[in-house]
Coordinates of C-alpha atoms in Angstrom, one line a residue:
Chain O
M152 CA -41.4 -104.4 -68.7
N153 CA -40.2 -108.2 -70.3
K154 CA -41.6 -110.9 -68.9
I155 CA -39.2 -113.4 -70.6
E156 CA -36.2 -112.7 -71.4
A157 CA -34.2 -115.2 -73.3
K158 CA -30.2 -114.6 -73.5
N159 CA -28.3 -116.5 -76.2
V160 CA -30.2 -119.3 -75.4
D161 CA -28.5 -123.3 -76.5
F162 CA -29.2 -125.7 -76.0
Y163 CA -29.0 -129.9 -76.5
Y164 CA -30.0 -133.1 -76.0
G165 CA -27.0 -135.3 -75.8
S166 CA -24.4 -134.1 -79.5
F167 CA -27.7 -132.7 -81.2
H168 CA -27.6 -129.2 -81.0
A169 CA -31.8 -128.5 -80.8
L170 CA -31.7 -124.8 -80.0
K171 CA -29.2 -122.2 -81.4
G172 CA -28.3 -118.6 -80.7
I173 CA -31.6 -117.6 -79.8
N174 CA -32.6 -114.2 -77.6
I175 CA -35.6 -113.1 -77.1
A176 CA -38.2 -111.2 -75.2
I177 CA -41.8 -111.6 -74.1
P178 CA -43.6 -108.7 -72.8
T179 CA -45.7 -108.7 -69.0
G180 CA -48.9 -109.2 -70.4
E181 CA -48.5 -110.3 -74.5
V182 CA -49.8 -114.1 -75.8
V183 CA -46.6 -114.5 -77.9
A184 CA -46.9 -117.9 -80.7
F185 CA -44.1 -120.1 -81.6
I186 CA -44.3 -121.4 -85.7
G187 CA -42.2 -123.2 -87.5
P188 CA -42.3 -126.5 -88.8
S189 CA -42.0 -130.1 -86.7
G190 CA -39.1 -130.7 -85.3
C191 CA -37.8 -126.8 -85.5
G192 CA -37.3 -126.7 -81.8
K193 CA -39.8 -124.4 -80.6
S194 CA -41.4 -126.8 -78.2
T195 CA -38.1 -128.1 -76.9
F196 CA -37.9 -123.6 -76.5
L197 CA -41.1 -123.8 -74.4
R198 CA -39.8 -126.0 -72.3
L199 CA -37.4 -123.9 -71.1
F200 CA -39.4 -121.5 -69.6
N201 CA -40.0 -124.0 -66.8
R202 CA -37.2 -126.4 -67.0
M203 CA -39.5 -129.1 -68.2
N204 CA -35.9 -129.9 -70.0
D205 CA -34.7 -130.6 -66.6
L206 CA -35.7 -134.2 -66.5
I207 CA -34.7 -135.4 -70.1
P208 CA -30.7 -137.2 -69.0
G209 CA -28.0 -135.8 -71.3
A210 CA -29.8 -131.7 -71.8
R211 CA -27.8 -128.7 -71.9
L212 CA -27.9 -124.9 -71.7
E213 CA -26.4 -122.6 -72.1
G214 CA -27.3 -119.5 -72.2
Q215 CA -29.4 -118.1 -70.2
I216 CA -33.4 -117.5 -69.1
L217 CA -34.6 -114.9 -66.9
I218 CA -38.7 -114.4 -65.6
D219 CA -39.1 -111.3 -64.3
G220 CA -35.0 -110.6 -64.2
N221 CA -34.8 -113.3 -62.6
D222 CA -32.0 -116.1 -63.8
I223 CA -34.9 -119.7 -63.6
Y224 CA -31.7 -121.4 -64.0
D225 CA -29.5 -120.1 -60.6
R226 CA -28.6 -122.5 -58.5
S227 CA -31.0 -120.8 -56.1
V228 CA -33.7 -121.4 -57.6
D229 CA -36.4 -123.6 -56.5
V230 CA -38.0 -125.6 -60.1
D231 CA -41.5 -126.8 -58.4
V232 CA -41.5 -123.0 -56.7
L233 CA -40.5 -121.3 -60.2
R234 CA -43.1 -123.8 -61.8
R235 CA -45.4 -122.9 -59.4
G236 CA -46.0 -120.1 -61.3
V237 CA -45.2 -120.8 -65.0
G238 CA -47.6 -123.6 -65.8
M239 CA -48.6 -125.3 -68.2
V240 CA -50.6 -127.1 -71.0
F241 CA -49.1 -129.9 -72.9
Q242 CA -50.1 -131.5 -75.8
R243 CA -52.9 -133.9 -75.0
P244 CA -55.2 -133.1 -72.5
N245 CA -53.8 -135.6 -68.7
P246 CA -56.5 -134.8 -66.0
F247 CA -55.2 -136.6 -63.5
P248 CA -57.1 -140.1 -62.4
K249 CA -59.6 -137.7 -60.2
S250 CA -62.9 -136.2 -59.8
I251 CA -62.7 -132.7 -61.6
F252 CA -62.9 -130.8 -58.8
E253 CA -59.8 -132.8 -57.5
N254 CA -57.9 -131.4 -61.0
V255 CA -58.1 -128.0 -60.1
A256 CA -57.7 -128.5 -56.6
Y257 CA -54.7 -130.2 -56.6
G258 CA -51.6 -127.2 -57.5
L259 CA -53.3 -125.5 -54.4
R260 CA -52.9 -129.1 -52.9
V261 CA -49.3 -129.4 -53.4
N262 CA -48.4 -126.5 -53.1
G263 CA -49.8 -126.6 -49.1
V264 CA -52.8 -124.7 -49.0
K265 CA -55.1 -127.2 -46.3
D266 CA -57.8 -123.9 -46.4
K267 CA -61.3 -126.0 -47.7
A268 CA -63.1 -122.3 -48.1
F269 CA -60.1 -120.6 -49.8
I270 CA -59.1 -124.3 -52.7
S271 CA -63.1 -124.3 -52.7
Q272 CA -63.3 -120.1 -54.0
R273 CA -60.7 -121.1 -56.3
V274 CA -61.9 -124.4 -58.1
E275 CA -64.9 -122.3 -59.0
E276 CA -63.3 -119.3 -59.8
A277 CA -60.5 -121.6 -62.4
L278 CA -63.0 -123.3 -63.5
T279 CA -64.9 -120.2 -64.4
S280 CA -62.0 -118.9 -65.9
A281 CA -61.4 -121.8 -67.8
A282 CA -65.3 -121.7 -69.2
L283 CA -66.3 -125.0 -68.1
W284 CA -67.9 -124.0 -64.9
T285 CA -70.9 -124.1 -66.1
E286 CA -71.2 -127.7 -67.6
V287 CA -69.2 -128.9 -64.4
K288 CA -70.9 -127.4 -61.1
D289 CA -73.2 -130.5 -60.7
K290 CA -70.7 -133.0 -61.2
L291 CA -67.8 -131.7 -59.7
K292 CA -66.9 -135.5 -57.5
E293 CA -67.3 -137.2 -61.0
S294 CA -64.1 -139.1 -63.0
A295 CA -62.2 -136.1 -65.0
Y296 CA -62.2 -138.7 -67.2
A297 CA -66.0 -138.9 -67.7
L298 CA -65.5 -135.1 -69.5
S299 CA -64.9 -135.5 -73.6
G300 CA -61.2 -134.4 -75.0
G301 CA -62.1 -130.7 -75.6
Q302 CA -64.1 -130.5 -71.8
Q303 CA -60.6 -132.4 -70.4
Q304 CA -58.2 -129.8 -71.9
R305 CA -60.5 -126.9 -70.5
L306 CA -59.7 -128.6 -67.0
C307 CA -56.5 -128.5 -67.7
I308 CA -56.2 -124.7 -67.9
A309 CA -58.2 -124.5 -65.5
R310 CA -56.0 -126.7 -63.6
A311 CA -53.0 -124.3 -64.4
M312 CA -54.9 -121.4 -63.2
A313 CA -56.0 -122.6 -59.9
V314 CA -52.6 -121.7 -58.2
Q315 CA -52.3 -117.9 -60.5
P316 CA -49.6 -118.5 -62.4
S317 CA -47.9 -115.3 -64.5
V318 CA -47.6 -117.1 -67.6
L319 CA -49.6 -119.7 -68.9
L320 CA -47.5 -122.7 -71.7
M321 CA -49.4 -124.2 -73.7
D322 CA -47.6 -127.0 -76.3
E323 CA -50.2 -127.3 -79.4
P324 CA -53.0 -127.4 -77.1
A325 CA -55.8 -127.6 -79.6
S326 CA -53.5 -130.5 -81.5
A327 CA -55.2 -132.9 -80.5
L328 CA -59.1 -131.5 -80.3
D329 CA -62.0 -131.2 -82.6
P330 CA -62.9 -127.8 -84.8
I331 CA -65.2 -125.7 -82.3
S332 CA -63.1 -127.4 -79.3
T333 CA -60.6 -125.5 -80.3
A334 CA -62.2 -122.6 -81.2
K335 CA -63.8 -122.4 -77.5
I336 CA -59.3 -123.2 -76.3
E337 CA -59.2 -120.0 -79.3
E338 CA -61.7 -117.8 -77.6
L339 CA -60.4 -118.8 -73.5
I340 CA -56.1 -117.3 -74.2
C341 CA -57.5 -114.0 -75.5
E342 CA -59.2 -114.4 -71.5
L343 CA -56.7 -114.9 -70.3
S344 CA -54.6 -112.6 -71.4
S345 CA -55.6 -110.5 -69.1
Q346 CA -54.4 -112.1 -66.0
T347 CA -51.5 -114.0 -67.0
T348 CA -48.7 -113.9 -69.9
I349 CA -49.4 -116.7 -72.9
V350 CA -46.8 -118.3 -74.6
I351 CA -48.2 -120.8 -77.1
V352 CA -46.7 -123.6 -80.1
T353 CA -48.8 -124.4 -82.7
H354 CA -49.1 -125.4 -85.3
S355 CA -52.1 -125.0 -87.1
M356 CA -50.5 -120.4 -88.4
Q357 CA -54.2 -119.5 -88.6
Q358 CA -54.2 -119.9 -85.1
A359 CA -50.9 -118.7 -84.4
A360 CA -52.5 -115.2 -86.2
R361 CA -55.9 -115.5 -84.9
V362 CA -54.8 -115.9 -81.1
S363 CA -51.4 -114.2 -80.9
N364 CA -49.9 -110.1 -80.3
K365 CA -46.3 -111.6 -80.9
T366 CA -45.2 -113.9 -83.4
A367 CA -41.8 -116.5 -83.1
F368 CA -40.6 -118.5 -86.4
F369 CA -38.4 -120.9 -86.0
Y370 CA -36.2 -123.2 -87.9
L371 CA -34.0 -126.1 -87.5
G372 CA -33.0 -124.5 -84.8
E373 CA -32.7 -121.0 -84.7
M374 CA -35.3 -118.1 -84.1
V375 CA -35.4 -117.1 -88.2
E376 CA -38.0 -113.8 -87.2
Y377 CA -39.9 -112.6 -83.9
G378 CA -41.9 -109.4 -84.5
E379 CA -45.7 -108.1 -84.3
T380 CA -48.3 -110.9 -85.4
K381 CA -49.2 -109.0 -88.3
K382 CA -46.2 -108.2 -89.2
I383 CA -45.0 -111.6 -89.4
F384 CA -48.2 -112.5 -91.6
T385 CA -48.2 -110.4 -93.9
N386 CA -45.0 -108.3 -94.4
P387 CA -42.3 -110.9 -93.1
E388 CA -38.3 -109.7 -93.8
K389 CA -36.8 -113.3 -94.6
E390 CA -38.1 -114.7 -96.6
A391 CA -37.8 -118.4 -94.9
T392 CA -40.8 -116.7 -93.2
Q393 CA -42.3 -116.0 -96.0
N394 CA -42.3 -119.2 -97.7
Y395 CA -43.0 -121.1 -94.3
I396 CA -46.5 -118.9 -94.0
T397 CA -47.6 -119.4 -97.8
G398 CA -47.1 -122.4 -97.5
R399 CA -44.5 -123.2 -99.4
F400 CA -42.6 -125.9 -96.8
G401 CA -43.1 -126.9 -93.7
Chain X
M117 CA -52.8 -157.9 -121.2
A118 CA -55.8 -157.9 -118.8
L119 CA -55.0 -159.4 -115.6
Q120 CA -56.0 -162.7 -114.4
F121 CA -56.4 -163.8 -111.1
D122 CA -56.0 -167.9 -111.4
P123 CA -59.3 -168.7 -108.8
A124 CA -57.7 -172.3 -107.4
Y125 CA -55.3 -170.5 -106.0
N126 CA -57.6 -168.0 -103.9
R127 CA -58.6 -171.7 -102.6
R128 CA -55.8 -172.9 -102.0
K129 CA -54.7 -170.6 -99.3
R130 CA -58.1 -170.0 -97.7
R131 CA -58.1 -173.9 -96.9
L132 CA -54.4 -172.9 -95.5
Q133 CA -55.8 -170.7 -93.0
T134 CA -58.5 -172.9 -92.2
A135 CA -56.0 -175.8 -91.3
V136 CA -53.4 -173.2 -89.2
F137 CA -56.1 -171.8 -87.4
G138 CA -58.1 -175.4 -86.5
L139 CA -54.2 -176.6 -85.6
F140 CA -53.9 -173.1 -83.0
R141 CA -57.1 -173.7 -81.9
L142 CA -57.0 -177.8 -81.0
L143 CA -53.7 -176.9 -78.9
S144 CA -55.1 -173.6 -77.4
Y145 CA -58.5 -176.5 -76.4
A146 CA -55.5 -178.2 -75.7
I147 CA -53.8 -176.0 -72.9
A148 CA -57.0 -175.8 -71.4
L149 CA -57.5 -179.1 -70.8
V150 CA -54.4 -180.6 -69.5
L151 CA -55.5 -178.2 -66.6
F152 CA -58.9 -178.9 -66.0
V153 CA -57.7 -183.1 -66.2
I154 CA -55.2 -181.4 -62.9
L155 CA -57.8 -179.5 -61.6
G156 CA -60.6 -182.6 -62.2
F157 CA -58.2 -185.6 -60.6
I158 CA -57.8 -183.3 -57.4
I159 CA -60.9 -182.1 -57.0
V160 CA -62.8 -186.1 -57.4
K161 CA -59.9 -187.4 -55.9
G162 CA -59.9 -184.6 -53.1
I163 CA -63.5 -183.5 -52.1
S164 CA -64.1 -187.0 -50.6
V165 CA -61.7 -186.2 -48.6
V166 CA -63.0 -182.4 -47.3
N167 CA -65.2 -181.9 -44.7
W168 CA -65.4 -179.5 -41.6
T169 CA -63.4 -182.3 -39.7
F170 CA -60.9 -182.1 -42.3
L171 CA -61.1 -178.2 -42.2
T172 CA -60.4 -178.0 -38.6
Q173 CA -59.1 -180.7 -36.8
A174 CA -54.7 -181.5 -36.1
P175 CA -54.0 -184.5 -37.3
T176 CA -54.4 -187.8 -35.8
D177 CA -53.4 -191.3 -35.3
G178 CA -50.1 -191.0 -37.2
M179 CA -50.8 -188.6 -39.8
T180 CA -53.2 -190.9 -40.2
G181 CA -56.4 -189.3 -39.7
G182 CA -57.5 -185.9 -38.2
G183 CA -57.4 -182.3 -40.6
I184 CA -55.3 -179.9 -41.9
W185 CA -55.9 -176.9 -39.9
P186 CA -52.6 -176.7 -38.1
A187 CA -50.9 -176.8 -42.0
I188 CA -53.1 -174.5 -43.6
V189 CA -52.6 -171.6 -40.7
G190 CA -49.5 -172.0 -40.4
T191 CA -50.1 -171.5 -44.7
F192 CA -51.6 -168.6 -43.8
Y193 CA -48.9 -167.0 -41.4
L194 CA -46.4 -167.7 -44.0
M195 CA -48.5 -165.9 -46.7
L196 CA -48.5 -162.9 -44.2
G197 CA -45.6 -162.8 -43.5
S198 CA -44.1 -163.0 -46.9
A199 CA -46.4 -160.0 -47.9
L200 CA -44.6 -158.1 -44.4
F201 CA -41.7 -158.1 -46.3
A202 CA -41.8 -158.4 -49.5
F203 CA -44.6 -155.9 -50.4
P204 CA -43.1 -152.7 -48.6
V205 CA -39.7 -153.5 -49.9
G206 CA -40.7 -154.9 -53.4
V207 CA -42.9 -151.7 -54.3
V208 CA -40.0 -149.3 -52.6
S209 CA -37.6 -151.3 -55.2
G210 CA -39.6 -151.2 -57.9
I211 CA -41.0 -147.2 -57.3
Y212 CA -36.6 -146.6 -57.4
M213 CA -36.1 -148.3 -60.5
S214 CA -38.7 -146.5 -62.2
E215 CA -38.7 -143.6 -61.1
Y216 CA -35.5 -142.4 -59.5
A217 CA -32.9 -144.5 -60.2
P218 CA -30.6 -142.6 -63.1
G219 CA -30.6 -144.2 -65.9
G220 CA -27.8 -146.5 -67.8
K221 CA -25.8 -149.7 -66.0
L222 CA -26.0 -149.0 -62.9
V223 CA -30.5 -150.0 -63.6
A224 CA -29.6 -151.9 -66.1
F225 CA -27.8 -154.3 -63.9
I226 CA -30.0 -154.6 -61.0
R227 CA -32.7 -154.7 -63.3
M228 CA -30.8 -158.0 -64.7
M229 CA -30.0 -158.9 -61.3
T230 CA -34.0 -159.3 -59.7
N231 CA -34.5 -161.1 -62.8
N232 CA -32.2 -163.6 -62.3
L233 CA -33.2 -163.5 -58.7
A234 CA -36.4 -164.9 -60.1
G235 CA -35.3 -168.1 -62.1
I236 CA -33.1 -169.5 -59.4
P237 CA -34.3 -172.5 -57.9
S238 CA -36.5 -172.5 -54.7
I239 CA -34.2 -175.0 -52.9
V240 CA -31.4 -172.6 -53.8
F241 CA -33.2 -169.9 -51.8
G242 CA -33.9 -172.6 -49.3
L243 CA -30.8 -173.7 -48.3
F244 CA -29.8 -169.3 -48.1
G245 CA -32.7 -169.0 -45.6
M246 CA -31.2 -171.8 -43.9
A247 CA -27.7 -170.4 -44.2
F248 CA -28.4 -166.6 -43.1
F249 CA -31.8 -166.9 -41.6
V250 CA -32.6 -169.5 -39.5
T251 CA -28.5 -169.7 -38.7
Y252 CA -26.0 -166.8 -39.1
L253 CA -29.0 -164.4 -37.4
D254 CA -29.9 -167.4 -35.9
F255 CA -33.4 -167.1 -36.3
G256 CA -34.0 -171.0 -36.2
D257 CA -37.2 -173.0 -37.8
S258 CA -39.2 -170.3 -37.3
I259 CA -41.8 -168.6 -39.4
L260 CA -39.7 -165.7 -38.7
A261 CA -37.6 -167.5 -40.7
G262 CA -39.4 -169.3 -43.6
S263 CA -41.7 -165.6 -44.1
L264 CA -37.9 -164.3 -44.8
T265 CA -37.5 -166.3 -47.4
L266 CA -41.2 -167.0 -49.4
G267 CA -40.2 -163.5 -49.1
L268 CA -37.6 -163.0 -51.2
L269 CA -38.7 -165.3 -53.6
A270 CA -40.7 -162.9 -53.9
L271 CA -39.5 -160.2 -54.6
P272 CA -38.7 -160.2 -57.9
I273 CA -42.3 -161.5 -59.0
V274 CA -43.7 -157.5 -57.2
I275 CA -40.2 -155.9 -57.8
R276 CA -40.8 -156.7 -61.5
T277 CA -45.0 -155.7 -61.3
T278 CA -44.2 -152.3 -59.7
E279 CA -41.6 -151.3 -61.9
E280 CA -43.4 -152.6 -65.4
A281 CA -46.9 -150.8 -63.3
F282 CA -45.1 -147.9 -63.6
R283 CA -42.9 -147.7 -65.9
D284 CA -46.3 -148.4 -68.4
I285 CA -47.5 -144.7 -67.2
A286 CA -47.7 -142.2 -69.9
P287 CA -45.2 -139.4 -68.9
S288 CA -47.5 -136.7 -69.7
Y289 CA -48.6 -137.1 -66.2
R290 CA -45.7 -137.0 -64.1
E291 CA -45.7 -133.5 -66.7
G292 CA -49.2 -132.7 -65.7
S293 CA -47.9 -133.2 -62.1
L294 CA -44.2 -131.5 -62.1
A295 CA -45.2 -128.4 -64.2
L296 CA -47.7 -128.0 -61.1
G297 CA -44.9 -127.1 -59.1
A298 CA -45.1 -130.5 -57.0
T299 CA -42.1 -133.1 -56.5
K300 CA -41.8 -136.0 -57.5
A301 CA -42.4 -137.4 -54.7
Q302 CA -46.4 -135.6 -54.5
T303 CA -46.5 -136.8 -58.1
I304 CA -45.3 -140.7 -57.6
W305 CA -48.2 -140.3 -54.5
H306 CA -50.8 -138.8 -55.4
V307 CA -50.7 -139.3 -59.5
L308 CA -48.7 -142.5 -60.3
L309 CA -49.5 -145.0 -57.3
P310 CA -52.6 -144.7 -58.0
M311 CA -52.2 -145.7 -61.7
A312 CA -50.8 -147.9 -61.0
M313 CA -51.9 -149.1 -58.4
P314 CA -54.2 -152.1 -60.2
R315 CA -51.3 -153.1 -61.1
V316 CA -49.2 -153.5 -57.8
I317 CA -51.9 -155.1 -56.0
T318 CA -52.7 -158.0 -58.5
G319 CA -49.3 -158.8 -59.1
L320 CA -48.6 -158.3 -55.3
I321 CA -51.1 -161.6 -54.5
L322 CA -50.5 -163.6 -57.3
S323 CA -46.7 -163.6 -55.9
L324 CA -48.5 -164.3 -52.3
G325 CA -50.2 -167.8 -55.0
R326 CA -46.2 -168.3 -56.2
V327 CA -45.1 -168.5 -51.8
S328 CA -48.3 -170.2 -51.0
G329 CA -47.6 -173.2 -52.3
E330 CA -43.6 -173.1 -52.4
T331 CA -42.3 -176.2 -50.4
A332 CA -38.8 -176.0 -50.9
P333 CA -37.7 -172.6 -48.9
I334 CA -40.1 -174.1 -46.2
L335 CA -38.1 -177.1 -46.1
F336 CA -35.3 -175.8 -43.7
T337 CA -36.5 -172.7 -42.6
C338 CA -39.0 -173.1 -40.9
A339 CA -41.6 -176.0 -41.8
A340 CA -42.2 -178.9 -39.4
Y341 CA -43.7 -182.7 -40.0
F342 CA -45.8 -182.2 -37.2
L343 CA -47.0 -180.5 -34.3
P344 CA -50.1 -180.7 -31.4
K345 CA -50.2 -177.0 -31.6
L346 CA -50.5 -173.9 -33.3
P347 CA -48.1 -172.1 -33.1
A348 CA -47.7 -168.8 -30.6
S349 CA -44.8 -166.6 -32.1
I350 CA -42.8 -166.0 -35.2
F351 CA -40.4 -167.8 -33.3
D352 CA -42.1 -170.9 -33.2
Q353 CA -42.1 -173.3 -36.4
C354 CA -45.5 -174.4 -38.3
M355 CA -46.8 -177.1 -40.5
A356 CA -47.6 -176.0 -44.0
L357 CA -49.9 -177.5 -46.1
P358 CA -47.6 -178.0 -49.0
Y359 CA -44.5 -179.5 -47.2
H360 CA -48.1 -181.6 -45.4
L361 CA -49.4 -182.8 -48.7
Y362 CA -45.2 -183.7 -49.4
V363 CA -44.7 -185.4 -46.0
V364 CA -47.4 -187.6 -45.7
A365 CA -46.9 -188.9 -49.7
T366 CA -43.9 -189.6 -49.4
S367 CA -43.3 -190.4 -45.8
G368 CA -46.2 -192.0 -44.0
T369 CA -46.4 -195.6 -41.5
D370 CA -49.6 -196.2 -44.0
I371 CA -49.7 -194.7 -47.6
E372 CA -52.7 -195.8 -47.9
A373 CA -54.4 -194.5 -45.2
Q374 CA -52.7 -191.3 -46.1
M375 CA -53.2 -190.7 -50.0
P376 CA -56.6 -189.0 -49.1
I377 CA -55.2 -187.0 -47.1
A378 CA -53.1 -185.6 -49.8
Y379 CA -55.1 -185.6 -52.0
G380 CA -57.5 -183.2 -49.6
T381 CA -54.2 -180.6 -48.9
A382 CA -54.1 -180.5 -52.5
F383 CA -57.6 -179.8 -52.6
V384 CA -57.3 -176.9 -50.4
L385 CA -53.8 -175.6 -52.2
I386 CA -55.7 -174.6 -54.8
V387 CA -58.6 -173.2 -53.9
I388 CA -56.4 -171.2 -51.6
V389 CA -54.6 -170.6 -55.0
L390 CA -57.7 -170.3 -56.9
V391 CA -58.6 -168.0 -54.4
M392 CA -56.6 -165.9 -54.1
N393 CA -56.2 -165.5 -58.2
L394 CA -59.3 -164.8 -58.2
V395 CA -59.2 -161.8 -55.6
A396 CA -56.8 -160.2 -57.4
G397 CA -58.9 -159.9 -60.5
L398 CA -61.3 -158.8 -58.6
I399 CA -59.8 -155.4 -57.0
R400 CA -57.7 -155.2 -60.2
R401 CA -61.5 -154.3 -61.8
H402 CA -62.5 -152.5 -59.0
F403 CA -59.8 -149.6 -58.9
E404 CA -59.3 -149.8 -62.3
K405 CA -63.4 -148.8 -62.2
K406 CA -62.5 -146.2 -60.1
L407 CA -59.6 -144.5 -62.2
N408 CA -62.1 -145.0 -65.5
T409 CA -59.4 -143.4 -67.0
K410 CA -60.1 -145.2 -70.3

């Protein structure tokens, strides 16, 4: 069963052709990594899955992106409902200027959940699943900015998980963090993959190798190769992939 | 050949630096000095006049005695009235310009017009207020007409500070909220507005400080030379501190007796503006502490 499918996707920023004829199928429950040099289009592609690129003026999409078989760019789709089901974690931790509790509760509140007991329970579950509960359970009312960078990023993961998304998009989630925090995030990805399908963009090939089941290599707006992570990193079919993973460019 | 540096050159460049920085320091001190001289002048001349009677009584004896209470009240009403008009309109416009307006020529044009509005001489606002609010809308010379005219004057400042406060918020906060299924309006209300608040409030209060000292806009729209009673409704005229200062300093019957009153009025006006600026700073700090973003 495929969670996400992209069919003949072309994407333009104005006249710049950012993504060229991409086809991919992401199976449910997998962790898929997008790798490639800066500017190759991997983040752009990721941001199509929750329609984040809608915000960019002059951007244009051709082709189809299906989640659970439904075209998410169809006119009938409410973008806020789509995004509730497709969570996202960003490159830099971006907690809101609110308390730790309210940060995690935010997604529930803006989607109309009012039951206080339920919200408290979900906040605890989400913080637990982001391996943050024991560290913050005594200071839920404190500002999220009192946390360290790594904790803030795990808070953002908890925030995304609180609304129980079926897909979690991660855009270089550890690139602004120290090695220990990075290791914690990577552990988390493995644990969260039992709850949700994860697509992660990363600059670190080691990270892709550690956390993902499948890897897609992007270069100059094209998806060069996509397959089992083990195969991509040990026996890639394309020369460009081979050159990239051995560090010859990028 | 070994590299040789000229020690005299190093001495010269350090001397030049000392001289130039000295000049910078002198200039910045001079600016502070001008402010202190103005303040000191008004304080020295005005403080002896200011006492309880001066603050709480109406003028008496053909403006040569009594106090300035009606003018203080009038200025307060005008500030409140212009705030009630300019704040909602200005903040909403600023948010629209930053968050909703499609980019491009239209917004650039509106922004240019807003900036031009800020550059229009205040007497022209006064003239417009007289023609539009007083005559056309038939509000008469009134607190309502004066407040709206002053509100127009404050509007560009409020719009600009609001727009800039929102514009300076990193896009990742908007994306973070939208990515959770929040609408644009929810994002603005729950995330962006609290973050922009310190600067918005500061802009609001500074614009009020500006409004409180304006004379020209109320000259034709509201201000009364002398009123024995306090205004009873927004359709009454009122006295106001800057206009009162103007009339006692220029058009009295007994300038000798009136000048102290003029200085006293100036003193009160300056204190009001300084207190407003101080309050703006405190409120800003309070909100920033609450946000604690850095």
